[in-house]
Amino acid sequence: MVQFFLSTHGRMASGLKSSIDILLGDSGCLTVFDAYVDERSLEEELNAFYETVGPEDQVILLSDMFGGSVNSMMYLFLNRPNTMLITGVNLALVIGLVVGRDSLTREAVEELISQSREAIRIVELEEAGDDSGEEELF
């Protein structure tokens, strides 16, 4: 089974989990930690999380910003078995990762990252009468 641990600076992690719970229902495989909002330590939370992980579980650590302090702390856990670290997360990526996954290959994760990048775009009004074949929003 895949277990996810998402941590960000501030309350972004719990906000993403809230959105996922609204859109998908309870996401029991996703543990979140909002860093720097109280006295709790990210390192201690990660150690406690790993105590709940089974030897056969795949762990995907998720952080908000490459090179940031949250990501740097998570980097120290890459020596744990079956662990992967992904940074620069957005809602599209986290949804793609947690939806019905028993295991994720590196190639599948790379594809989900590519798809999540496509979700970032400038949205503009269409010109009246524009039937250029663009996808509809809904």
PDB file of N, CA and C in Angstrom, residues 51-109:
ATOM      1  N   GLU A  51       6.713   5.079  12.130  1.00  0.00           N
ATOM      2  CA  GLU A  51       6.362   4.006  13.058  1.00  0.00           C
ATOM      3  C   GLU A  51       5.065   3.318  12.650  1.00  0.00           C
ATOM      4  N   THR A  52       4.234   3.995  11.871  1.00  0.00           N
ATOM      5  CA  THR A  52       2.952   3.431  11.429  1.00  0.00           C
ATOM      6  C   THR A  52       3.062   2.737  10.070  1.00  0.00           C
ATOM      7  N   VAL A  53       4.199   2.875   9.427  1.00  0.00           N
ATOM      8  CA  VAL A  53       4.392   2.333   8.082  1.00  0.00           C
ATOM      9  C   VAL A  53       4.873   0.891   8.167  1.00  0.00           C
ATOM     10  N   GLY A  54       4.223   0.030   7.396  1.00  0.00           N
ATOM     11  CA  GLY A  54       4.640  -1.371   7.351  1.00  0.00           C
ATOM     12  C   GLY A  54       5.835  -1.569   6.438  1.00  0.00           C
ATOM     13  N   PRO A  55       6.543  -2.691   6.574  1.00  0.00           N
ATOM     14  CA  PRO A  55       7.740  -2.944   5.771  1.00  0.00           C
ATOM     15  C   PRO A  55       7.443  -3.064   4.282  1.00  0.00           C
ATOM     16  N   GLU A  56       6.205  -3.427   3.927  1.00  0.00           N
ATOM     17  CA  GLU A  56       5.850  -3.573   2.522  1.00  0.00           C
ATOM     18  C   GLU A  56       5.266  -2.294   1.922  1.00  0.00           C
ATOM     19  N   ASP A  57       5.019  -1.292   2.771  1.00  0.00           N
ATOM     20  CA  ASP A  57       4.416  -0.048   2.304  1.00  0.00           C
ATOM     21  C   ASP A  57       5.401   0.792   1.506  1.00  0.00           C
ATOM     22  N   GLN A  58       4.877   1.446   0.482  1.00  0.00           N
ATOM     23  CA  GLN A  58       5.623   2.448  -0.261  1.00  0.00           C
ATOM     24  C   GLN A  58       5.292   3.792   0.377  1.00  0.00           C
ATOM     25  N   VAL A  59       6.297   4.633   0.596  1.00  0.00           N
ATOM     26  CA  VAL A  59       6.091   5.943   1.211  1.00  0.00           C
ATOM     27  C   VAL A  59       6.435   7.018   0.195  1.00  0.00           C
ATOM     28  N   ILE A  60       5.502   7.952   0.034  1.00  0.00           N
ATOM     29  CA  ILE A  60       5.766   9.113  -0.807  1.00  0.00           C
ATOM     30  C   ILE A  60       5.646  10.345   0.071  1.00  0.00           C
ATOM     31  N   LEU A  61       6.770  11.030   0.233  1.00  0.00           N
ATOM     32  CA  LEU A  61       6.828  12.280   0.973  1.00  0.00           C
ATOM     33  C   LEU A  61       6.560  13.415  -0.005  1.00  0.00           C
ATOM     34  N   LEU A  62       5.766  14.382   0.407  1.00  0.00           N
ATOM     35  CA  LEU A  62       5.384  15.506  -0.446  1.00  0.00           C
ATOM     36  C   LEU A  62       5.672  16.811   0.279  1.00  0.00           C
ATOM     37  N   SER A  63       6.331  17.733  -0.413  1.00  0.00           N
ATOM     38  CA  SER A  63       6.611  19.043   0.189  1.00  0.00           C
ATOM     39  C   SER A  63       6.246  20.147  -0.792  1.00  0.00           C
ATOM     40  N   ASP A  64       6.219  21.365  -0.271  1.00  0.00           N
ATOM     41  CA  ASP A  64       5.750  22.492  -1.067  1.00  0.00           C
ATOM     42  C   ASP A  64       6.820  23.142  -1.937  1.00  0.00           C
ATOM     43  N   MET A  65       8.073  23.147  -1.499  1.00  0.00           N
ATOM     44  CA  MET A  65       9.051  23.963  -2.209  1.00  0.00           C
ATOM     45  C   MET A  65      10.444  23.330  -2.175  1.00  0.00           C
ATOM     46  N   PHE A  66      11.004  23.113  -3.346  1.00  0.00           N
ATOM     47  CA  PHE A  66      12.345  22.543  -3.449  1.00  0.00           C
ATOM     48  C   PHE A  66      13.351  23.465  -2.772  1.00  0.00           C
ATOM     49  N   GLY A  67      14.196  22.876  -1.936  1.00  0.00           N
ATOM     50  CA  GLY A  67      15.234  23.642  -1.257  1.00  0.00           C
ATOM     51  C   GLY A  67      14.776  24.331   0.005  1.00  0.00           C
ATOM     52  N   GLY A  68      13.473  24.311   0.280  1.00  0.00           N
ATOM     53  CA  GLY A  68      12.955  24.916   1.497  1.00  0.00           C
ATOM     54  C   GLY A  68      13.279  24.050   2.704  1.00  0.00           C
ATOM     55  N   SER A  69      13.062  24.590   3.887  1.00  0.00           N
ATOM     56  CA  SER A  69      13.407  23.864   5.108  1.00  0.00           C
ATOM     57  C   SER A  69      12.575  22.594   5.285  1.00  0.00           C
ATOM     58  N   VAL A  70      11.320  22.599   4.867  1.00  0.00           N
ATOM     59  CA  VAL A  70      10.481  21.410   4.969  1.00  0.00           C
ATOM     60  C   VAL A  70      11.042  20.314   4.065  1.00  0.00           C
ATOM     61  N   ASN A  71      11.326  20.674   2.832  1.00  0.00           N
ATOM     62  CA  ASN A  71      11.883  19.718   1.877  1.00  0.00           C
ATOM     63  C   ASN A  71      13.246  19.215   2.336  1.00  0.00           C
ATOM     64  N   SER A  72      14.048  20.085   2.900  1.00  0.00           N
ATOM     65  CA  SER A  72      15.382  19.686   3.370  1.00  0.00           C
ATOM     66  C   SER A  72      15.295  18.675   4.503  1.00  0.00           C
ATOM     67  N   MET A  73      14.324  18.830   5.395  1.00  0.00           N
ATOM     68  CA  MET A  73      14.146  17.861   6.475  1.00  0.00           C
ATOM     69  C   MET A  73      13.659  16.524   5.904  1.00  0.00           C
ATOM     70  N   MET A  74      12.728  16.576   4.972  1.00  0.00           N
ATOM     71  CA  MET A  74      12.217  15.343   4.365  1.00  0.00           C
ATOM     72  C   MET A  74      13.311  14.605   3.603  1.00  0.00           C
ATOM     73  N   TYR A  75      14.209  15.352   3.012  1.00  0.00           N
ATOM     74  CA  TYR A  75      15.331  14.761   2.268  1.00  0.00           C
ATOM     75  C   TYR A  75      16.116  13.782   3.144  1.00  0.00           C
ATOM     76  N   LEU A  76      16.217  14.091   4.426  1.00  0.00           N
ATOM     77  CA  LEU A  76      16.964  13.242   5.349  1.00  0.00           C
ATOM     78  C   LEU A  76      16.312  11.869   5.542  1.00  0.00           C
ATOM     79  N   PHE A  77      15.054  11.722   5.129  1.00  0.00           N
ATOM     80  CA  PHE A  77      14.332  10.467   5.275  1.00  0.00           C
ATOM     81  C   PHE A  77      14.363   9.621   4.000  1.00  0.00           C
ATOM     82  N   LEU A  78      15.064  10.081   2.983  1.00  0.00           N
ATOM     83  CA  LEU A  78      15.141   9.312   1.739  1.00  0.00           C
ATOM     84  C   LEU A  78      15.911   8.010   1.888  1.00  0.00           C
ATOM     85  N   ASN A  79      16.644   7.856   2.980  1.00  0.00           N
ATOM     86  CA  ASN A  79      17.366   6.596   3.202  1.00  0.00           C
ATOM     87  C   ASN A  79      16.454   5.505   3.763  1.00  0.00           C
ATOM     88  N   ARG A  80      15.204   5.844   4.053  1.00  0.00           N
ATOM     89  CA  ARG A  80      14.250   4.851   4.532  1.00  0.00           C
ATOM     90  C   ARG A  80      13.802   3.982   3.364  1.00  0.00           C
ATOM     91  N   PRO A  81      13.476   2.714   3.624  1.00  0.00           N
ATOM     92  CA  PRO A  81      13.056   1.811   2.545  1.00  0.00           C
ATOM     93  C   PRO A  81      11.794   2.302   1.829  1.00  0.00           C
ATOM     94  N   ASN A  82      11.761   2.077   0.523  1.00  0.00           N
ATOM     95  CA  ASN A  82      10.576   2.349  -0.313  1.00  0.00           C
ATOM     96  C   ASN A  82      10.080   3.786  -0.196  1.00  0.00           C
ATOM     97  N   THR A  83      10.995   4.750  -0.086  1.00  0.00           N
ATOM     98  CA  THR A  83      10.621   6.152   0.109  1.00  0.00           C
ATOM     99  C   THR A  83      11.005   6.978  -1.105  1.00  0.00           C
ATOM    100  N   MET A  84      10.076   7.848  -1.508  1.00  0.00           N
ATOM    101  CA  MET A  84      10.288   8.793  -2.605  1.00  0.00           C
ATOM    102  C   MET A  84       9.863  10.167  -2.104  1.00  0.00           C
ATOM    103  N   LEU A  85      10.546  11.213  -2.531  1.00  0.00           N
ATOM    104  CA  LEU A  85      10.229  12.584  -2.140  1.00  0.00           C
ATOM    105  C   LEU A  85       9.883  13.386  -3.386  1.00  0.00           C
ATOM    106  N   ILE A  86       8.720  14.035  -3.350  1.00  0.00           N
ATOM    107  CA  ILE A  86       8.267  14.894  -4.451  1.00  0.00           C
ATOM    108  C   ILE A  86       8.040  16.281  -3.873  1.00  0.00           C
ATOM    109  N   THR A  87       8.523  17.297  -4.570  1.00  0.00           N
ATOM    110  CA  THR A  87       8.363  18.662  -4.084  1.00  0.00           C
ATOM    111  C   THR A  87       7.654  19.521  -5.122  1.00  0.00           C
ATOM    112  N   GLY A  88       7.140  20.656  -4.688  1.00  0.00           N
ATOM    113  CA  GLY A  88       6.413  21.554  -5.579  1.00  0.00           C
ATOM    114  C   GLY A  88       4.985  21.093  -5.839  1.00  0.00           C
ATOM    115  N   VAL A  89       4.346  20.510  -4.836  1.00  0.00           N
ATOM    116  CA  VAL A  89       3.042  19.894  -5.032  1.00  0.00           C
ATOM    117  C   VAL A  89       1.943  20.915  -5.298  1.00  0.00           C
ATOM    118  N   ASN A  90       0.921  20.452  -6.011  1.00  0.00           N
ATOM    119  CA  ASN A  90      -0.313  21.204  -6.164  1.00  0.00           C
ATOM    120  C   ASN A  90      -1.474  20.226  -5.988  1.00  0.00           C
ATOM    121  N   LEU A  91      -2.684  20.734  -5.938  1.00  0.00           N
ATOM    122  CA  LEU A  91      -3.848  19.891  -5.681  1.00  0.00           C
ATOM    123  C   LEU A  91      -4.010  18.813  -6.750  1.00  0.00           C
ATOM    124  N   ALA A  92      -3.792  19.161  -8.005  1.00  0.00           N
ATOM    125  CA  ALA A  92      -3.935  18.179  -9.093  1.00  0.00           C
ATOM    126  C   ALA A  92      -2.982  17.008  -8.899  1.00  0.00           C
ATOM    127  N   LEU A  93      -1.765  17.282  -8.497  1.00  0.00           N
ATOM    128  CA  LEU A  93      -0.786  16.213  -8.288  1.00  0.00           C
ATOM    129  C   LEU A  93      -1.192  15.319  -7.116  1.00  0.00           C
ATOM    130  N   VAL A  94      -1.558  15.909  -5.999  1.00  0.00           N
ATOM    131  CA  VAL A  94      -1.892  15.110  -4.820  1.00  0.00           C
ATOM    132  C   VAL A  94      -3.116  14.244  -5.107  1.00  0.00           C
ATOM    133  N   ILE A  95      -4.118  14.788  -5.782  1.00  0.00           N
ATOM    134  CA  ILE A  95      -5.284  13.984  -6.147  1.00  0.00           C
ATOM    135  C   ILE A  95      -4.860  12.812  -7.035  1.00  0.00           C
ATOM    136  N   GLY A  96      -4.063  13.090  -8.044  1.00  0.00           N
ATOM    137  CA  GLY A  96      -3.603  12.035  -8.939  1.00  0.00           C
ATOM    138  C   GLY A  96      -2.856  10.935  -8.216  1.00  0.00           C
ATOM    139  N   LEU A  97      -2.084  11.308  -7.222  1.00  0.00           N
ATOM    140  CA  LEU A  97      -1.305  10.324  -6.471  1.00  0.00           C
ATOM    141  C   LEU A  97      -2.179   9.455  -5.571  1.00  0.00           C
ATOM    142  N   VAL A  98      -3.138  10.070  -4.877  1.00  0.00           N
ATOM    143  CA  VAL A  98      -3.879   9.318  -3.866  1.00  0.00           C
ATOM    144  C   VAL A  98      -5.059   8.521  -4.413  1.00  0.00           C
ATOM    145  N   VAL A  99      -5.498   8.825  -5.622  1.00  0.00           N
ATOM    146  CA  VAL A  99      -6.677   8.138  -6.160  1.00  0.00           C
ATOM    147  C   VAL A  99      -6.348   6.693  -6.515  1.00  0.00           C
ATOM    148  N   GLY A 100      -6.877   5.779  -5.729  1.00  0.00           N
ATOM    149  CA  GLY A 100      -6.839   4.360  -6.033  1.00  0.00           C
ATOM    150  C   GLY A 100      -5.493   3.757  -6.367  1.00  0.00           C
ATOM    151  N   ARG A 101      -4.485   4.106  -5.651  1.00  0.00           N
ATOM    152  CA  ARG A 101      -3.154   3.591  -5.945  1.00  0.00           C
ATOM    153  C   ARG A 101      -2.751   2.535  -4.930  1.00  0.00           C
ATOM    154  N   ASP A 102      -2.373   1.368  -5.411  1.00  0.00           N
ATOM    155  CA  ASP A 102      -1.799   0.344  -4.534  1.00  0.00           C
ATOM    156  C   ASP A 102      -0.285   0.459  -4.525  1.00  0.00           C
ATOM    157  N   SER A 103       0.281   0.873  -5.646  1.00  0.00           N
ATOM    158  CA  SER A 103       1.714   1.154  -5.728  1.00  0.00           C
ATOM    159  C   SER A 103       1.933   2.096  -6.902  1.00  0.00           C
ATOM    160  N   LEU A 104       2.998   2.846  -6.831  1.00  0.00           N
ATOM    161  CA  LEU A 104       3.309   3.822  -7.871  1.00  0.00           C
ATOM    162  C   LEU A 104       4.733   3.600  -8.354  1.00  0.00           C
ATOM    163  N   THR A 105       4.892   3.387  -9.648  1.00  0.00           N
ATOM    164  CA  THR A 105       6.228   3.288 -10.220  1.00  0.00           C
ATOM    165  C   THR A 105       6.776   4.693 -10.432  1.00  0.00           C
ATOM    166  N   ARG A 106       8.059   4.784 -10.602  1.00  0.00           N
ATOM    167  CA  ARG A 106       8.673   6.080 -10.888  1.00  0.00           C
ATOM    168  C   ARG A 106       8.083   6.683 -12.157  1.00  0.00           C
ATOM    169  N   GLU A 107       7.857   5.841 -13.165  1.00  0.00           N
ATOM    170  CA  GLU A 107       7.304   6.315 -14.435  1.00  0.00           C
ATOM    171  C   GLU A 107       5.890   6.866 -14.235  1.00  0.00           C
ATOM    172  N   ALA A 108       5.072   6.193 -13.412  1.00  0.00           N
ATOM    173  CA  ALA A 108       3.717   6.676 -13.145  1.00  0.00           C
ATOM    174  C   ALA A 108       3.760   8.014 -12.412  1.00  0.00           C
ATOM    175  N   VAL A 109       4.668   8.142 -11.473  1.00  0.00           N
ATOM    176  CA  VAL A 109       4.805   9.399 -10.738  1.00  0.00           C
ATOM    177  C   VAL A 109       5.257  10.511 -11.680  1.00  0.00           C
TER     178      VAL A 109
END
